[in-house]
PDB file of C-alpha atoms in Angstrom:
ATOM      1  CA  UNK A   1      -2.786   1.565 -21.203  1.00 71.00           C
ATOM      2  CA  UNK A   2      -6.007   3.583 -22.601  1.00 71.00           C
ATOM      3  CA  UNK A   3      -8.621   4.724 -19.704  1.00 76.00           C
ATOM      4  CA  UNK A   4     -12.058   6.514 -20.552  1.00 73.00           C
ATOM      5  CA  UNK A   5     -12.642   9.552 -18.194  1.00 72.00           C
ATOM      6  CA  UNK A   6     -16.792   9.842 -17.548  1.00 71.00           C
ATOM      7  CA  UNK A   7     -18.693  12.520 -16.386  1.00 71.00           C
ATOM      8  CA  UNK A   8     -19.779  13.276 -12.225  1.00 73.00           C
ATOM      9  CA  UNK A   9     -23.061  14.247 -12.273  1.00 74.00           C
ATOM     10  CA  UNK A  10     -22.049  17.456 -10.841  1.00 73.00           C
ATOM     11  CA  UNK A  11     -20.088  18.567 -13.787  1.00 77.00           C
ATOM     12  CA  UNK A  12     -22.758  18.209 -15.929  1.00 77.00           C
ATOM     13  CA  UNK A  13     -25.923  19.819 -14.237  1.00 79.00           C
ATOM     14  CA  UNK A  14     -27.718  22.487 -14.560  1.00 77.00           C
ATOM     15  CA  UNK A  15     -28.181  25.563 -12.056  1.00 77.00           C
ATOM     16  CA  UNK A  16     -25.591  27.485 -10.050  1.00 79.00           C
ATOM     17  CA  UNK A  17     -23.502  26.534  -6.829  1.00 82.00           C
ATOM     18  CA  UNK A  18     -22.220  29.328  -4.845  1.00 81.00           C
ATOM     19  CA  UNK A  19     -18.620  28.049  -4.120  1.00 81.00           C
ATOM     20  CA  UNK A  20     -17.055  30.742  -2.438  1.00 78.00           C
ATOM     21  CA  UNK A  21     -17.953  34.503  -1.478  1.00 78.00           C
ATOM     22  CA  UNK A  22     -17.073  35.782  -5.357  1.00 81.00           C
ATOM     23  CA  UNK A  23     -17.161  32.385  -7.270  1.00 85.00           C
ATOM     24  CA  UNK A  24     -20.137  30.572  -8.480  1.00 86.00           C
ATOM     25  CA  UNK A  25     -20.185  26.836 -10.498  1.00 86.00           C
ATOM     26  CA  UNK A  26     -22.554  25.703 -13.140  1.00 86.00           C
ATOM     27  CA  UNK A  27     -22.270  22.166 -14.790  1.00 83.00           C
ATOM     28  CA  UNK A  28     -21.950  21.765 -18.636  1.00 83.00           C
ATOM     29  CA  UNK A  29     -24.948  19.004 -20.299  1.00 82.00           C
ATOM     30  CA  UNK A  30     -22.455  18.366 -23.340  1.00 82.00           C
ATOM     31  CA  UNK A  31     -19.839  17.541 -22.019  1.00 84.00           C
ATOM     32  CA  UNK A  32     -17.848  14.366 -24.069  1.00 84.00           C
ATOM     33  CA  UNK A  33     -15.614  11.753 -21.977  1.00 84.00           C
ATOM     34  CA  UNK A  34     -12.167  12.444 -21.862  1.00 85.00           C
ATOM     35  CA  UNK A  35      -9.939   9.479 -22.806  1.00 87.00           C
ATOM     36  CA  UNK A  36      -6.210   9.092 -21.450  1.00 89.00           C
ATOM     37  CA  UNK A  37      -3.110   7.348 -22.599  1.00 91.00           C
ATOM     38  CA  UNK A  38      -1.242   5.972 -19.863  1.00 92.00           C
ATOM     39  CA  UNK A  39       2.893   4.746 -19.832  1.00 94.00           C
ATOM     40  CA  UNK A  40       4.970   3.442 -17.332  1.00 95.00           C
ATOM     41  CA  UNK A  41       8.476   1.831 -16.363  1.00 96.00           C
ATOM     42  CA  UNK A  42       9.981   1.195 -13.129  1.00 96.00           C
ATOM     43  CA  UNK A  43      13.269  -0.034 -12.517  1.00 97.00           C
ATOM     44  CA  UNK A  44      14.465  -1.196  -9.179  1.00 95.00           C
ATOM     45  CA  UNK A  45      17.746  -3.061  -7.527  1.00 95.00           C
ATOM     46  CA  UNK A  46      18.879  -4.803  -4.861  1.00 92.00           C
ATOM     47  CA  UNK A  47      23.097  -5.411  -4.109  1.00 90.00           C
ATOM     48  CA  UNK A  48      22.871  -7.798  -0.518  1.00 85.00           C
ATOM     49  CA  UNK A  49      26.867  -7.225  -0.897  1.00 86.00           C
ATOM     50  CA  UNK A  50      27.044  -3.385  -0.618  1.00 86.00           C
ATOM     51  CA  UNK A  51      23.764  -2.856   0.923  1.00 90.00           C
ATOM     52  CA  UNK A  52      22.653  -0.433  -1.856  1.00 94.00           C
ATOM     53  CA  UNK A  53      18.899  -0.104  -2.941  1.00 96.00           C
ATOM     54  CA  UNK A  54      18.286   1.974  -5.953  1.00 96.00           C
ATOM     55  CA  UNK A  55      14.761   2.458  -7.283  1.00 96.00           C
ATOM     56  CA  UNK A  56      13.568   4.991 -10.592  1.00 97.00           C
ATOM     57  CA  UNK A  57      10.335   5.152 -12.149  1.00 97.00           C
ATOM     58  CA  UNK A  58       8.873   7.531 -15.167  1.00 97.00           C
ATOM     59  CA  UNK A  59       5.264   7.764 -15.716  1.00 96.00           C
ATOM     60  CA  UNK A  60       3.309   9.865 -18.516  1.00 96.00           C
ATOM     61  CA  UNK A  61      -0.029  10.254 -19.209  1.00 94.00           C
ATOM     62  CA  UNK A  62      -1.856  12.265 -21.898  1.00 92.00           C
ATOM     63  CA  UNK A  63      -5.500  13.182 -22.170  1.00 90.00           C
ATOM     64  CA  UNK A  64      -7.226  13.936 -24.764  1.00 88.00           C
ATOM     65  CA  UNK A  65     -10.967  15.899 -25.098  1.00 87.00           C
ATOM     66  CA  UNK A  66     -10.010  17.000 -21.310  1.00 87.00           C
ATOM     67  CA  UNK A  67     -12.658  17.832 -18.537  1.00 86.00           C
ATOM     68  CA  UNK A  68     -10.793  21.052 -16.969  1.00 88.00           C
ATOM     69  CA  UNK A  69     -12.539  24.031 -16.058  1.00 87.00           C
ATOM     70  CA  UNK A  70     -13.763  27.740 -17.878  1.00 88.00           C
ATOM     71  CA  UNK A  71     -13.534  30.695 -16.198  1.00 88.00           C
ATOM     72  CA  UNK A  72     -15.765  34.089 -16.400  1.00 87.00           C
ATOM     73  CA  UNK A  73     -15.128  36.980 -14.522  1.00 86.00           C
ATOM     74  CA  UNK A  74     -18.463  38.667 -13.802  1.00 83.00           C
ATOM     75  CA  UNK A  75     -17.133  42.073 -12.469  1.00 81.00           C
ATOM     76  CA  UNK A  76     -15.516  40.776  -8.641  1.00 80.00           C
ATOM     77  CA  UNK A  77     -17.277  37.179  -9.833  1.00 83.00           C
ATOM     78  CA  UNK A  78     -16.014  34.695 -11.322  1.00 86.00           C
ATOM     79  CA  UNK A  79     -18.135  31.561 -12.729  1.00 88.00           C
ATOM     80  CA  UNK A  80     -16.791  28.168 -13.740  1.00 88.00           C
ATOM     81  CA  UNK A  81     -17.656  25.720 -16.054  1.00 89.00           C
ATOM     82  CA  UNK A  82     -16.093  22.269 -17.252  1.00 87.00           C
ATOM     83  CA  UNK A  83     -15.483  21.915 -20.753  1.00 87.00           C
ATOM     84  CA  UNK A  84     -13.865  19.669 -22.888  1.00 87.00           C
ATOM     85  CA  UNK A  85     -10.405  21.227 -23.474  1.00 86.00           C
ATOM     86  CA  UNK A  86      -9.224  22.146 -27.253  1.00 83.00           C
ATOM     87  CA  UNK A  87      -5.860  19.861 -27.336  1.00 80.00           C
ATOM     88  CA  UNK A  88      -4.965  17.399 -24.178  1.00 85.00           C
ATOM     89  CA  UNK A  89      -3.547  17.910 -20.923  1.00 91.00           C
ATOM     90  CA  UNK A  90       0.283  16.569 -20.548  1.00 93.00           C
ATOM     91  CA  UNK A  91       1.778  15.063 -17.518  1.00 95.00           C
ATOM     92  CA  UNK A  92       5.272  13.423 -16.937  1.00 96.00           C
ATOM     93  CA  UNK A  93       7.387  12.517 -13.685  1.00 97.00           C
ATOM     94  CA  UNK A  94       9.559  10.350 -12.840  1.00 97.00           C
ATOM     95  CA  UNK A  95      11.760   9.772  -9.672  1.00 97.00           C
ATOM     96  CA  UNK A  96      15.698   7.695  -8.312  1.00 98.00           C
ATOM     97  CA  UNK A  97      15.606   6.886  -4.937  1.00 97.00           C
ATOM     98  CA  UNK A  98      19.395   5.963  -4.093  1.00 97.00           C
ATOM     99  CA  UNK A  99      20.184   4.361  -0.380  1.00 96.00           C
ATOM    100  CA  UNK A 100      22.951   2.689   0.865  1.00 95.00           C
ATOM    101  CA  UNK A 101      24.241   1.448   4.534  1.00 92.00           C
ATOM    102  CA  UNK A 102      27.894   0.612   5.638  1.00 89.00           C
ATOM    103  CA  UNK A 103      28.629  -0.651   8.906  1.00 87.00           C
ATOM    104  CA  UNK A 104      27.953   2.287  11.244  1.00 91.00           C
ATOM    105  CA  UNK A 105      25.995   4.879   8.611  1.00 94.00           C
ATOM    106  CA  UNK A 106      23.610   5.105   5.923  1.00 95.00           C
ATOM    107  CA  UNK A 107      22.921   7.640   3.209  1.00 96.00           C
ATOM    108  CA  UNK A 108      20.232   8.243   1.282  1.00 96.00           C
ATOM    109  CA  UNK A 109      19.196  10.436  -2.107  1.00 97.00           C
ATOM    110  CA  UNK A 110      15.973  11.261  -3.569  1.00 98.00           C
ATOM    111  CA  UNK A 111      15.274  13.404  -6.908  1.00 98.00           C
ATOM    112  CA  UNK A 112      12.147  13.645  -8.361  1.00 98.00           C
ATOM    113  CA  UNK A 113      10.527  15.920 -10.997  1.00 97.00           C
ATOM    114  CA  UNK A 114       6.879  16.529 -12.428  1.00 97.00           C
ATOM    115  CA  UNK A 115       5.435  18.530 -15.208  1.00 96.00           C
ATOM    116  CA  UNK A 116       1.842  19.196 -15.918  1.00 94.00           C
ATOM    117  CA  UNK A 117       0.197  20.982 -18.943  1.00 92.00           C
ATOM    118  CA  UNK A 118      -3.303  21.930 -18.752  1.00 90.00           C
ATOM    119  CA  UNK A 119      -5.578  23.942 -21.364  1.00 87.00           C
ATOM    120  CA  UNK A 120      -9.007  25.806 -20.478  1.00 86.00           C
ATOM    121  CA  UNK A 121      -9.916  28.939 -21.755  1.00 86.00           C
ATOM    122  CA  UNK A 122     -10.616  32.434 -19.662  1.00 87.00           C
ATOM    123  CA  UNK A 123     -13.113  34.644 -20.760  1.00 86.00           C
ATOM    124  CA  UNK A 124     -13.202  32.726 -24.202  1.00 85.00           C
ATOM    125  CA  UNK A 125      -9.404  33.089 -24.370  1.00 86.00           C
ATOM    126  CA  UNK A 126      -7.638  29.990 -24.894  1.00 86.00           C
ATOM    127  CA  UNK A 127      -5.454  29.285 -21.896  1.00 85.00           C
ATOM    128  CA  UNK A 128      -2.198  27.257 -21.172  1.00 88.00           C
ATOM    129  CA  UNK A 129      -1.168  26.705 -17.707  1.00 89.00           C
ATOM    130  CA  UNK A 130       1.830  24.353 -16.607  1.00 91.00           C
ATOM    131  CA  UNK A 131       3.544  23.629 -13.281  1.00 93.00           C
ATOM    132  CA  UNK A 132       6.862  22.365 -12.925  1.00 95.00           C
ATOM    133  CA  UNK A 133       7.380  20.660  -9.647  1.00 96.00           C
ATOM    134  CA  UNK A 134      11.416  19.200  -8.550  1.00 97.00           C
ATOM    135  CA  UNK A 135      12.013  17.628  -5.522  1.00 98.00           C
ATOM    136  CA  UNK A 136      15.669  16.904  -3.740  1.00 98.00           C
ATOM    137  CA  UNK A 137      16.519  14.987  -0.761  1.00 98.00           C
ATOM    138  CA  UNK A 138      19.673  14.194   1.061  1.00 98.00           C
ATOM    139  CA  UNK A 139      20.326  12.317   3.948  1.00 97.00           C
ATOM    140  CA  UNK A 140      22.771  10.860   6.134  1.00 96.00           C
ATOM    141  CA  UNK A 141      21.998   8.703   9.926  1.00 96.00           C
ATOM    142  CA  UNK A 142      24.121   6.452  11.790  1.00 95.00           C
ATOM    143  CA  UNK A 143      23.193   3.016  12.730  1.00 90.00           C
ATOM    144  CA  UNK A 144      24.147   1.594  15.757  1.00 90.00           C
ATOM    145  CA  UNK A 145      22.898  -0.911  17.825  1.00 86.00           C
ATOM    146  CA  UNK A 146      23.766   0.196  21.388  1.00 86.00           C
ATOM    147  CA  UNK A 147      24.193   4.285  20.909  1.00 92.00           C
ATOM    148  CA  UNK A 148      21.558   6.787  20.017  1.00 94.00           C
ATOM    149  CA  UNK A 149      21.433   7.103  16.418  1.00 95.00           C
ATOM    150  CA  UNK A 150      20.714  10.212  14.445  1.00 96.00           C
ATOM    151  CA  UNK A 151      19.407  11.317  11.236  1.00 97.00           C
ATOM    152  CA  UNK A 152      20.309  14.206   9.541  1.00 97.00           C
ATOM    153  CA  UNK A 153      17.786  15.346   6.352  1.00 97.00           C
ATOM    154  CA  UNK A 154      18.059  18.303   3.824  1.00 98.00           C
ATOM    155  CA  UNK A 155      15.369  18.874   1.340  1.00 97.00           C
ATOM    156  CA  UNK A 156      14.603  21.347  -1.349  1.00 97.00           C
ATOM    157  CA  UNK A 157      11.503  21.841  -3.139  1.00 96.00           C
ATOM    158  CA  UNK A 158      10.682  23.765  -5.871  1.00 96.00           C
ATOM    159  CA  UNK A 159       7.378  25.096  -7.874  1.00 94.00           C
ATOM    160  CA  UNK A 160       7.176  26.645 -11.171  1.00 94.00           C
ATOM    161  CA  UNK A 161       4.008  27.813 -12.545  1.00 91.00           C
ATOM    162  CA  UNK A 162       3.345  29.947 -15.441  1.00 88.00           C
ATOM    163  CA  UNK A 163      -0.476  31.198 -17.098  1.00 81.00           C
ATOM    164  CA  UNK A 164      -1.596  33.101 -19.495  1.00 73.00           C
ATOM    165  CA  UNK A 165      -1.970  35.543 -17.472  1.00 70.00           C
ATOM    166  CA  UNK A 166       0.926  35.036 -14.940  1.00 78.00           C
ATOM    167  CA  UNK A 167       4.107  33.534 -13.964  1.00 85.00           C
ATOM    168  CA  UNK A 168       5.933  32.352 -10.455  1.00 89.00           C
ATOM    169  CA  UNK A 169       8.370  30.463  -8.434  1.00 92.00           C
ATOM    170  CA  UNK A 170       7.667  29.210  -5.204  1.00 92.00           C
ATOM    171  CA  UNK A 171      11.103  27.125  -3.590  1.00 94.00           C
ATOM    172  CA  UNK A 172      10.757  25.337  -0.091  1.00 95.00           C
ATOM    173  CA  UNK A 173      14.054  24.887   1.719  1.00 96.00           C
ATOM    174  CA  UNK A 174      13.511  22.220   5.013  1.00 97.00           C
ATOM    175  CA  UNK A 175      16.607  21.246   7.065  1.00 97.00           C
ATOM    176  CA  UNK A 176      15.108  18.228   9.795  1.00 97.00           C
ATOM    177  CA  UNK A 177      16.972  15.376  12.217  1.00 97.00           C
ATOM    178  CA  UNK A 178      15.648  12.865  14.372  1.00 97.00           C
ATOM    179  CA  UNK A 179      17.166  11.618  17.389  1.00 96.00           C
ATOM    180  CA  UNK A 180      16.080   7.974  18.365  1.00 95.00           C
ATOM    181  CA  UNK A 181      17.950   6.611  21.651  1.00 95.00           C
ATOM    182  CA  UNK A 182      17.373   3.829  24.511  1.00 92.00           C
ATOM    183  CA  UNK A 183      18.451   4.537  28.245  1.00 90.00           C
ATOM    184  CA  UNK A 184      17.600   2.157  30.681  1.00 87.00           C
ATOM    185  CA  UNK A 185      17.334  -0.423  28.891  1.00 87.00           C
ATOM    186  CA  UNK A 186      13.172  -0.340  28.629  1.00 90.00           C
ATOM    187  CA  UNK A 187      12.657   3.256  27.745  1.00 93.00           C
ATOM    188  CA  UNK A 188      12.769   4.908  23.903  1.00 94.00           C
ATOM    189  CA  UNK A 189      12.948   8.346  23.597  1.00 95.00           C
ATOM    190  CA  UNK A 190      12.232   9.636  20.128  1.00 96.00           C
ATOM    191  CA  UNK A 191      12.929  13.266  19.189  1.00 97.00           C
ATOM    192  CA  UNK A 192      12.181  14.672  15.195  1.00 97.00           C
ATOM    193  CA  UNK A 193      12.340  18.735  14.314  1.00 97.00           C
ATOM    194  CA  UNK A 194      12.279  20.016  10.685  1.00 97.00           C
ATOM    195  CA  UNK A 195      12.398  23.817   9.609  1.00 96.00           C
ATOM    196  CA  UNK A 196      10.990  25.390   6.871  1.00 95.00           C
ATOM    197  CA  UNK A 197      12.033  28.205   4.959  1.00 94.00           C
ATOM    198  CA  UNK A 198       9.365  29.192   2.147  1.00 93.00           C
ATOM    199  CA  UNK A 199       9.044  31.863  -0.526  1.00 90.00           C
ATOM    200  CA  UNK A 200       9.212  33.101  -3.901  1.00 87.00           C
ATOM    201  CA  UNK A 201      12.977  33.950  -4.727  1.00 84.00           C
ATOM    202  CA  UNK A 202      11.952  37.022  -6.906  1.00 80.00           C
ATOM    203  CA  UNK A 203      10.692  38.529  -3.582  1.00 78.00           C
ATOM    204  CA  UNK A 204      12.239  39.774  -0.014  1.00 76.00           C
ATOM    205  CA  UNK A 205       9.271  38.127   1.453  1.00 77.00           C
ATOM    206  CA  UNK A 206      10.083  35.067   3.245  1.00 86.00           C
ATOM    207  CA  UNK A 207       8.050  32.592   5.576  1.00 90.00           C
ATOM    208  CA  UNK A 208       9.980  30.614   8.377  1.00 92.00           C
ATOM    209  CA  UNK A 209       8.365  27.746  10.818  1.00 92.00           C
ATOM    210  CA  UNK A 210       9.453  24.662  12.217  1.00 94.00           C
ATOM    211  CA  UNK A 211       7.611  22.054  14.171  1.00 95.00           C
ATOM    212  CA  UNK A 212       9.096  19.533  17.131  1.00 96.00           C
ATOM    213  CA  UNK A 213       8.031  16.316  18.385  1.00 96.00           C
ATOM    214  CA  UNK A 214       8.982  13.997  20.727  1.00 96.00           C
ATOM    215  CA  UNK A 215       7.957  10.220  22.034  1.00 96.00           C
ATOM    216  CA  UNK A 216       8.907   8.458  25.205  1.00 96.00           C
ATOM    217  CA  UNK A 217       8.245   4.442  25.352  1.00 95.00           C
ATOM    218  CA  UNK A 218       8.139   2.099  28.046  1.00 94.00           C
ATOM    219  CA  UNK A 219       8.342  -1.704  27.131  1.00 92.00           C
ATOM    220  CA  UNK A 220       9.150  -3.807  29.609  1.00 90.00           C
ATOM    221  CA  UNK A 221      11.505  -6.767  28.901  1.00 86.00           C
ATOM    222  CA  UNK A 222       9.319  -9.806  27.593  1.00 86.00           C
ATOM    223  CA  UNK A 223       5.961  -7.571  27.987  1.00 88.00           C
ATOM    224  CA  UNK A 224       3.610  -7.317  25.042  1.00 90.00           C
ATOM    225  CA  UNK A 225       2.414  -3.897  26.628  1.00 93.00           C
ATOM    226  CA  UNK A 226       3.968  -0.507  25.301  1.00 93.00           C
ATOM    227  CA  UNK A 227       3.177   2.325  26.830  1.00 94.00           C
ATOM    228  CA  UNK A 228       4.330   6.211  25.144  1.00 95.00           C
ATOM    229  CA  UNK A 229       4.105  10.046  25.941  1.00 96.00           C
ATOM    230  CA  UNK A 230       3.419  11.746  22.549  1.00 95.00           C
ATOM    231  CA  UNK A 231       4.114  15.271  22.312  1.00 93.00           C
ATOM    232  CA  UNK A 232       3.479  17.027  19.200  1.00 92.00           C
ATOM    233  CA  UNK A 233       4.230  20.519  17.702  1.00 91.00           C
ATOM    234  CA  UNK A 234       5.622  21.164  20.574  1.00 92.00           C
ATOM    235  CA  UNK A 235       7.271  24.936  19.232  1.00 91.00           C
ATOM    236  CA  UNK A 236       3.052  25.841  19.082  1.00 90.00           C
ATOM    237  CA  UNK A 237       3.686  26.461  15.475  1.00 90.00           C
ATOM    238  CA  UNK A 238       0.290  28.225  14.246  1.00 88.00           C
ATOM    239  CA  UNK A 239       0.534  28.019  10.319  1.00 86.00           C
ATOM    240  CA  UNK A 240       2.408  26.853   7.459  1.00 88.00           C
ATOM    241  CA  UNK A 241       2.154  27.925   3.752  1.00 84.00           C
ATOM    242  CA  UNK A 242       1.756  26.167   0.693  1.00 83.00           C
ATOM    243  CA  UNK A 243       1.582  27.450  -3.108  1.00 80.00           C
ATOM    244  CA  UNK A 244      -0.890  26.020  -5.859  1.00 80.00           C
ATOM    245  CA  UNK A 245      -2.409  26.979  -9.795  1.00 75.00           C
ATOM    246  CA  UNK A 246      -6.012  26.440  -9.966  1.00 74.00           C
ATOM    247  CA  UNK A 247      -8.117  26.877 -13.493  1.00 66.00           C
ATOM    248  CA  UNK A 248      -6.962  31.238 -12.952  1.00 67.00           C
ATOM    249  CA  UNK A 249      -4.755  31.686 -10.779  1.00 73.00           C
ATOM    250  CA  UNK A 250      -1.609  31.157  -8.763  1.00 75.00           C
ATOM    251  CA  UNK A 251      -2.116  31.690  -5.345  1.00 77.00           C
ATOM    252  CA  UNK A 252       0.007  30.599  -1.562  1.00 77.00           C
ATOM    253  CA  UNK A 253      -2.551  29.978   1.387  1.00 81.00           C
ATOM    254  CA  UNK A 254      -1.140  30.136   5.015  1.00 80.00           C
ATOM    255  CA  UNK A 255      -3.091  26.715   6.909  1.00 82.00           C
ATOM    256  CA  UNK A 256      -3.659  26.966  10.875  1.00 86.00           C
ATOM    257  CA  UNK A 257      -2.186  23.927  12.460  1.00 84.00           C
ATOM    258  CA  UNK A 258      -4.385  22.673  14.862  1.00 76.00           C
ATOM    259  CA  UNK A 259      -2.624  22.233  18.731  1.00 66.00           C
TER     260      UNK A 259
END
């Protein structure tokens, strides 16, 4: 598929926006559409005999004339503008999602990878930047009717980002479970905890948190009414981190997590 990319009326103004406390916007009046080429396959199936679901998908886009944003450092300031990109931006990903259940257990197994190439210039210097995201995900959970059942999840996550002017890894390793479990016949107790480990692997500097929640349900038999305790980050976790590559710049921001 082929889809035109028009311009917000904030890209192509005139004037400055003060967008942070060193970087300033201003909108660019000839700016062009940018128009994008668009492919994708999916492939899914279904076994009823052996209970195993397997879905995979690839998508890629490319588009060309690109909207992406300039960058001019000022001294401490830096001013962007949208232009229309020499070349085209890139992007491919594409994703298997294996599950399958046997009388007492299920497993599941999810891979999934993304690359992104985008082109602006700095300071009039023609600019490449690409990020190279892969996801992993293994799981395995039991699946009884009258016992507590338990889920047991290990994921790994990893960032690659590279500039003209600089290159890093960022990997995210998160061990969780989740407890689910009936007693007394009307109550539901629900318990889920997941720790994070996050860093760069080039660097002794690691981060660390892990959040825990918990439910408790009342249902009476026959009863339309439900009625739950919810208790959530329960540990008082106070931040978590997270890695990104703007139009400059790779940077990792620590977010406050609200009580």
């Amino acid at each position: 598929s082929m889809q035109a990319q028009f311009n917000d009326v904030n890209q192509i103004m005139n004037g400055l926006i003060l967008t942070g406390y060193n970087s300033l916007f201003t909108g660019n009046d000839s700016l062009n559409f940018a128009r994008s080429h668009n492919v994708n396959l999916f492939y899914r199936d279904f076994n009823l005999f052996n209970f195993t679901t397997i879905f995979a998908g690839l998508t890629y886009a490319r588009t060309l004339d690109p909207i992406n944003n300039s960058v001019q450092y000022l001294g401490l300031q830096q001013v962007f503008s949208p232009i229309n990109a020499i070349g085209y931006n890139d992007s491919i990903s594409g994703f298997v999602r294996y599950s399958r259940k046997f009388k007492n257990l299920k497993t599941d197994l999810n891979v999934s990878y993304s690359y992104l190439t985008i082109e602006n210039t700095v300071n009039d210097i023609l600019n490449t930047n690409n990020t190279f995201t892969q996801n992993y995900r293994v799981g395995f959970g039991t699946n009884f009717e009258k016992w507590p059942n338990l889920d047991v999840r290990y994921s790994f996550r990893q960032n690659d980002y590279s500039g003209g002017r600089s290159a890093s890894v960022f990997t995210t390793h998160t061990p969780s479970l989740e407890l689910s479990a009936v007693f007394l016949k009307d109550f539901v107790l629900r318990v889920d905890y997941s720790y994070s480990n996050y860093g760069n692997p080039c660097s002794d500097t690691r981060t660390s948190f892990d959040f825990l929640n918990a439910t408790l349900e009342y249902q009476k038999s026959g009863s339309p009414w439900i009625f739950s305790v919810e208790g959530l980050n329960i540990l008082d976790t106070e931040f978590i981190r997270e890695d990104a590559l703007s139009a400059n710049l790779i940077s990792t921001t620590a977010y406050n997590v609200l009580p």
